[in-house]
Amino acid sequence: LNELLVNGIIHGNNSDINKDVELSICVKEDCLNIVVRDEGRGVDRVYRDPKELRCYGRGLLIVESLADDMKINGCEISVYKNLC
């Protein structure tokens, strides 16, 4: 969740305090669905080598590795995790 929100604030909205990041969380008995939407121009999906020694560029890779499904649609990222 932290990676998604920070990504929306810093990369999506360019740290512009006048832009919003929307968060939607749905928890059911067997699944978790998170949707984060920012006011940016959308995600430029460039895969980085996680072994690179940088302090950025791995957030979505981390989220994708923990999720059962992740979809990117413009400036909206949906993450699904099965809890069973």
Short mmCIF file of N, CA and C in Angstrom, two decimals:
data_model
loop_
_atom_site.label_atom_id
_atom_site.label_comp_id
_atom_site.label_asym_id
_atom_site.label_seq_id
_atom_site.Cartn_x
_atom_site.Cartn_y
_atom_site.Cartn_z
N LEU A 1 0.83 -1.20 0.00
CA LEU A 1 0.00 0.00 0.00
C LEU A 1 0.87 1.25 0.00
N ASN A 2 1.90 1.23 0.83
CA ASN A 2 2.80 2.38 0.89
C ASN A 2 3.45 2.65 -0.46
N GLU A 3 3.93 1.61 -1.13
CA GLU A 3 4.57 1.78 -2.43
C GLU A 3 3.61 2.40 -3.45
N LEU A 4 2.36 1.98 -3.43
CA LEU A 4 1.37 2.51 -4.37
C LEU A 4 1.07 3.99 -4.10
N LEU A 5 0.90 4.34 -2.84
CA LEU A 5 0.60 5.73 -2.50
C LEU A 5 1.79 6.64 -2.78
N VAL A 6 2.97 6.22 -2.39
CA VAL A 6 4.16 7.03 -2.64
C VAL A 6 4.39 7.19 -4.14
N ASN A 7 4.18 6.12 -4.90
CA ASN A 7 4.31 6.20 -6.35
C ASN A 7 3.35 7.23 -6.94
N GLY A 8 2.09 7.22 -6.47
CA GLY A 8 1.10 8.19 -6.96
C GLY A 8 1.45 9.62 -6.61
N ILE A 9 1.94 9.82 -5.40
CA ILE A 9 2.27 11.18 -4.95
C ILE A 9 3.51 11.71 -5.66
N ILE A 10 4.58 10.93 -5.61
CA ILE A 10 5.87 11.42 -6.13
C ILE A 10 5.94 11.34 -7.66
N HIS A 11 5.65 10.18 -8.21
CA HIS A 11 5.81 10.00 -9.66
C HIS A 11 4.59 10.44 -10.45
N GLY A 12 3.41 10.08 -9.97
CA GLY A 12 2.19 10.45 -10.69
C GLY A 12 1.90 11.93 -10.64
N ASN A 13 1.89 12.47 -9.44
CA ASN A 13 1.52 13.88 -9.26
C ASN A 13 2.72 14.81 -9.14
N ASN A 14 3.91 14.30 -9.34
CA ASN A 14 5.13 15.10 -9.23
C ASN A 14 5.20 15.88 -7.93
N SER A 15 4.75 15.27 -6.84
CA SER A 15 4.76 15.88 -5.49
C SER A 15 3.99 17.19 -5.43
N ASP A 16 3.04 17.39 -6.33
CA ASP A 16 2.21 18.60 -6.36
C ASP A 16 1.13 18.48 -5.28
N ILE A 17 1.19 19.33 -4.25
CA ILE A 17 0.23 19.24 -3.14
C ILE A 17 -1.19 19.63 -3.55
N ASN A 18 -1.35 20.20 -4.72
CA ASN A 18 -2.67 20.57 -5.21
C ASN A 18 -3.36 19.44 -5.97
N LYS A 19 -2.66 18.31 -6.14
CA LYS A 19 -3.24 17.16 -6.84
C LYS A 19 -3.56 16.07 -5.83
N ASP A 20 -4.62 15.32 -6.12
CA ASP A 20 -5.09 14.27 -5.22
C ASP A 20 -4.61 12.89 -5.65
N VAL A 21 -4.53 12.02 -4.66
CA VAL A 21 -4.35 10.59 -4.89
C VAL A 21 -5.53 9.91 -4.22
N GLU A 22 -6.31 9.17 -5.00
CA GLU A 22 -7.48 8.48 -4.48
C GLU A 22 -7.12 7.04 -4.14
N LEU A 23 -7.65 6.57 -3.02
CA LEU A 23 -7.40 5.22 -2.55
C LEU A 23 -8.71 4.53 -2.28
N SER A 24 -8.84 3.32 -2.80
CA SER A 24 -10.02 2.49 -2.56
C SER A 24 -9.53 1.11 -2.12
N ILE A 25 -10.05 0.64 -0.99
CA ILE A 25 -9.68 -0.68 -0.48
C ILE A 25 -10.95 -1.47 -0.22
N CYS A 26 -10.98 -2.68 -0.74
CA CYS A 26 -12.11 -3.59 -0.51
C CYS A 26 -11.55 -4.88 0.08
N VAL A 27 -11.98 -5.20 1.31
CA VAL A 27 -11.52 -6.42 1.97
C VAL A 27 -12.72 -7.34 2.14
N LYS A 28 -12.57 -8.54 1.65
CA LYS A 28 -13.59 -9.57 1.83
C LYS A 28 -12.95 -10.73 2.57
N GLU A 29 -13.71 -11.76 2.82
CA GLU A 29 -13.18 -12.91 3.56
C GLU A 29 -11.97 -13.53 2.88
N ASP A 30 -11.98 -13.58 1.56
CA ASP A 30 -10.93 -14.31 0.85
C ASP A 30 -10.05 -13.48 -0.06
N CYS A 31 -10.29 -12.15 -0.11
CA CYS A 31 -9.48 -11.35 -1.03
C CYS A 31 -9.38 -9.88 -0.59
N LEU A 32 -8.37 -9.24 -1.15
CA LEU A 32 -8.12 -7.82 -0.91
C LEU A 32 -7.96 -7.17 -2.27
N ASN A 33 -8.65 -6.06 -2.48
CA ASN A 33 -8.52 -5.32 -3.73
C ASN A 33 -8.19 -3.87 -3.39
N ILE A 34 -7.10 -3.37 -3.95
CA ILE A 34 -6.66 -2.00 -3.72
C ILE A 34 -6.62 -1.28 -5.07
N VAL A 35 -7.17 -0.08 -5.11
CA VAL A 35 -7.11 0.74 -6.32
C VAL A 35 -6.56 2.11 -5.91
N VAL A 36 -5.51 2.55 -6.60
CA VAL A 36 -4.92 3.86 -6.36
C VAL A 36 -4.94 4.63 -7.68
N ARG A 37 -5.45 5.85 -7.62
CA ARG A 37 -5.54 6.69 -8.83
C ARG A 37 -4.96 8.06 -8.50
N ASP A 38 -4.08 8.53 -9.36
CA ASP A 38 -3.51 9.87 -9.17
C ASP A 38 -3.94 10.78 -10.31
N GLU A 39 -3.43 12.00 -10.34
CA GLU A 39 -3.79 12.96 -11.38
C GLU A 39 -2.66 13.16 -12.39
N GLY A 40 -1.80 12.17 -12.49
CA GLY A 40 -0.67 12.26 -13.41
C GLY A 40 -1.05 11.87 -14.83
N ARG A 41 -0.03 11.65 -15.64
CA ARG A 41 -0.25 11.32 -17.06
C ARG A 41 -0.27 9.82 -17.31
N GLY A 42 -0.13 9.03 -16.27
CA GLY A 42 -0.16 7.57 -16.42
C GLY A 42 1.19 6.96 -16.15
N VAL A 43 1.19 5.67 -15.98
CA VAL A 43 2.41 4.96 -15.62
C VAL A 43 3.19 4.60 -16.88
N ASP A 44 4.47 4.96 -16.88
CA ASP A 44 5.39 4.54 -17.92
C ASP A 44 6.08 3.30 -17.39
N ARG A 45 5.68 2.14 -17.85
CA ARG A 45 6.13 0.87 -17.29
C ARG A 45 7.49 0.49 -17.82
N VAL A 46 8.53 0.86 -17.11
CA VAL A 46 9.89 0.49 -17.45
C VAL A 46 10.38 -0.44 -16.36
N TYR A 47 10.68 -1.68 -16.72
CA TYR A 47 11.16 -2.65 -15.74
C TYR A 47 12.63 -2.38 -15.44
N ARG A 48 12.91 -2.33 -14.16
CA ARG A 48 14.27 -2.09 -13.70
C ARG A 48 14.84 -3.39 -13.12
N ASP A 49 16.12 -3.49 -13.15
CA ASP A 49 16.79 -4.61 -12.50
C ASP A 49 16.76 -4.34 -11.00
N PRO A 50 16.10 -5.21 -10.21
CA PRO A 50 15.99 -4.95 -8.77
C PRO A 50 17.32 -4.96 -8.04
N LYS A 51 18.38 -5.41 -8.70
CA LYS A 51 19.70 -5.42 -8.08
C LYS A 51 20.45 -4.11 -8.28
N GLU A 52 19.88 -3.20 -9.08
CA GLU A 52 20.52 -1.90 -9.27
C GLU A 52 20.54 -1.16 -7.94
N LEU A 53 21.62 -0.50 -7.66
CA LEU A 53 21.75 0.22 -6.40
C LEU A 53 21.20 1.63 -6.53
N ARG A 54 19.89 1.73 -6.49
CA ARG A 54 19.21 3.03 -6.56
C ARG A 54 18.13 3.05 -5.50
N CYS A 55 17.72 4.22 -5.12
CA CYS A 55 16.70 4.36 -4.07
C CYS A 55 15.30 4.50 -4.65
N TYR A 56 15.14 4.30 -5.94
CA TYR A 56 13.83 4.42 -6.56
C TYR A 56 13.74 3.47 -7.74
N GLY A 57 12.52 3.27 -8.25
CA GLY A 57 12.34 2.48 -9.46
C GLY A 57 11.95 1.04 -9.23
N ARG A 58 11.78 0.64 -7.97
CA ARG A 58 11.44 -0.76 -7.70
C ARG A 58 10.06 -0.94 -7.08
N GLY A 59 9.37 0.14 -6.77
CA GLY A 59 8.11 0.08 -6.05
C GLY A 59 7.05 -0.80 -6.70
N LEU A 60 6.78 -0.58 -7.97
CA LEU A 60 5.75 -1.37 -8.65
C LEU A 60 6.19 -2.81 -8.83
N LEU A 61 7.48 -3.03 -8.98
CA LEU A 61 8.00 -4.39 -9.07
C LEU A 61 7.77 -5.14 -7.76
N ILE A 62 7.96 -4.45 -6.64
CA ILE A 62 7.70 -5.04 -5.33
C ILE A 62 6.22 -5.37 -5.18
N VAL A 63 5.36 -4.42 -5.52
CA VAL A 63 3.91 -4.63 -5.42
C VAL A 63 3.49 -5.81 -6.29
N GLU A 64 3.98 -5.83 -7.52
CA GLU A 64 3.61 -6.90 -8.45
C GLU A 64 4.06 -8.27 -7.94
N SER A 65 5.20 -8.33 -7.28
CA SER A 65 5.69 -9.61 -6.78
C SER A 65 4.87 -10.10 -5.59
N LEU A 66 4.25 -9.20 -4.83
CA LEU A 66 3.45 -9.58 -3.67
C LEU A 66 1.99 -9.84 -4.02
N ALA A 67 1.53 -9.30 -5.14
CA ALA A 67 0.12 -9.40 -5.52
C ALA A 67 -0.13 -10.65 -6.36
N ASP A 68 -1.39 -11.07 -6.38
CA ASP A 68 -1.79 -12.15 -7.29
C ASP A 68 -2.13 -11.60 -8.67
N ASP A 69 -2.51 -10.33 -8.72
CA ASP A 69 -2.80 -9.68 -10.00
C ASP A 69 -2.62 -8.17 -9.83
N MET A 70 -2.04 -7.54 -10.83
CA MET A 70 -1.88 -6.09 -10.82
C MET A 70 -2.16 -5.58 -12.23
N LYS A 71 -3.04 -4.60 -12.32
CA LYS A 71 -3.38 -4.02 -13.61
C LYS A 71 -3.13 -2.52 -13.57
N ILE A 72 -2.58 -2.00 -14.65
CA ILE A 72 -2.35 -0.57 -14.78
C ILE A 72 -3.18 -0.07 -15.94
N ASN A 73 -3.99 0.95 -15.66
CA ASN A 73 -4.83 1.56 -16.68
C ASN A 73 -4.65 3.07 -16.57
N GLY A 74 -3.73 3.61 -17.35
CA GLY A 74 -3.46 5.03 -17.28
C GLY A 74 -2.87 5.41 -15.93
N CYS A 75 -3.56 6.26 -15.21
CA CYS A 75 -3.07 6.72 -13.90
C CYS A 75 -3.75 5.96 -12.76
N GLU A 76 -4.27 4.78 -13.04
CA GLU A 76 -4.92 3.95 -12.03
C GLU A 76 -4.24 2.58 -11.97
N ILE A 77 -3.93 2.16 -10.75
CA ILE A 77 -3.34 0.84 -10.53
C ILE A 77 -4.28 0.05 -9.63
N SER A 78 -4.66 -1.15 -10.08
CA SER A 78 -5.50 -2.05 -9.31
C SER A 78 -4.68 -3.26 -8.91
N VAL A 79 -4.76 -3.62 -7.64
CA VAL A 79 -4.01 -4.75 -7.11
C VAL A 79 -4.98 -5.70 -6.43
N TYR A 80 -4.83 -6.99 -6.75
CA TYR A 80 -5.69 -8.03 -6.16
C TYR A 80 -4.80 -9.02 -5.43
N LYS A 81 -5.20 -9.37 -4.21
CA LYS A 81 -4.48 -10.37 -3.43
C LYS A 81 -5.48 -11.37 -2.84
N ASN A 82 -5.26 -12.64 -3.15
CA ASN A 82 -6.08 -13.72 -2.58
C ASN A 82 -5.59 -13.94 -1.15
N LEU A 83 -6.51 -13.98 -0.19
CA LEU A 83 -6.14 -14.12 1.22
C LEU A 83 -6.26 -15.54 1.74
N CYS A 84 -6.63 -16.47 0.88
CA CYS A 84 -6.76 -17.87 1.31
C CYS A 84 -5.53 -18.67 1.00
#
